[in-house]
């Protein structure tokens, strides 16, 4: 509904699954990207979040799905994405 209210909004969604394969996680994230008209989905598996140091996440966009390995990398990549899109 967010994109209906404001088509120009930058929409970032989050998808957390548990005990799933990388392929399934990325498929679900891509489906969410399309169905929610999101610009990015931050996708991760609960089993890949291990304390403060290890937090694996994929930043799924129409173009790519790079992987990041900790919260600082994830936050920086989201920030860079928003900055690039909003200039």
mmCIF file of C-alpha atoms in Angstrom, residues 30-71:
data_model
loop_
_atom_site.group_PDB
_atom_site.id
_atom_site.type_symbol
_atom_site.label_atom_id
_atom_site.label_comp_id
_atom_site.label_asym_id
_atom_site.label_seq_id
_atom_site.Cartn_x
_atom_site.Cartn_y
_atom_site.Cartn_z
ATOM 1 C CA UNK A 30 12.670 -11.545 -4.910
ATOM 2 C CA UNK A 31 8.960 -12.394 -4.705
ATOM 3 C CA UNK A 32 8.567 -9.887 -1.861
ATOM 4 C CA UNK A 33 10.474 -7.266 -3.859
ATOM 5 C CA UNK A 34 8.005 -7.606 -6.732
ATOM 6 C CA UNK A 35 4.763 -8.078 -4.789
ATOM 7 C CA UNK A 36 5.472 -5.154 -2.460
ATOM 8 C CA UNK A 37 6.981 -2.940 -5.168
ATOM 9 C CA UNK A 38 10.005 -2.505 -2.903
ATOM 10 C CA UNK A 39 13.317 -1.027 -3.955
ATOM 11 C CA UNK A 40 15.282 -3.406 -1.734
ATOM 12 C CA UNK A 41 14.647 -6.388 0.527
ATOM 13 C CA UNK A 42 17.073 -7.136 3.341
ATOM 14 C CA UNK A 43 16.891 -10.931 3.514
ATOM 15 C CA UNK A 44 18.414 -13.124 6.178
ATOM 16 C CA UNK A 45 18.046 -16.455 7.938
ATOM 17 C CA UNK A 46 17.827 -16.506 11.718
ATOM 18 C CA UNK A 47 20.443 -19.269 11.802
ATOM 19 C CA UNK A 48 22.943 -16.874 10.177
ATOM 20 C CA UNK A 49 22.658 -14.334 12.986
ATOM 21 C CA UNK A 50 25.249 -15.357 15.541
ATOM 22 C CA UNK A 51 25.822 -12.728 18.166
ATOM 23 C CA UNK A 52 27.052 -9.237 17.531
ATOM 24 C CA UNK A 53 29.845 -10.133 15.123
ATOM 25 C CA UNK A 54 28.174 -12.396 12.564
ATOM 26 C CA UNK A 55 24.977 -11.370 10.848
ATOM 27 C CA UNK A 56 24.703 -12.525 7.235
ATOM 28 C CA UNK A 57 22.211 -10.680 5.038
ATOM 29 C CA UNK A 58 21.486 -10.291 1.334
ATOM 30 C CA UNK A 59 20.427 -6.910 0.012
ATOM 31 C CA UNK A 60 18.130 -7.942 -2.805
ATOM 32 C CA UNK A 61 17.341 -5.430 -5.558
ATOM 33 C CA UNK A 62 16.254 -5.808 -9.153
ATOM 34 C CA UNK A 63 19.880 -5.736 -10.225
ATOM 35 C CA UNK A 64 21.740 -7.787 -7.613
ATOM 36 C CA UNK A 65 21.808 -9.502 -4.228
ATOM 37 C CA UNK A 66 25.163 -8.885 -2.571
ATOM 38 C CA UNK A 67 25.887 -10.574 0.744
ATOM 39 C CA UNK A 68 27.116 -8.785 3.867
ATOM 40 C CA UNK A 69 28.501 -10.414 6.989
ATOM 41 C CA UNK A 70 27.894 -8.102 9.935
ATOM 42 C CA UNK A 71 25.562 -5.357 11.097
#
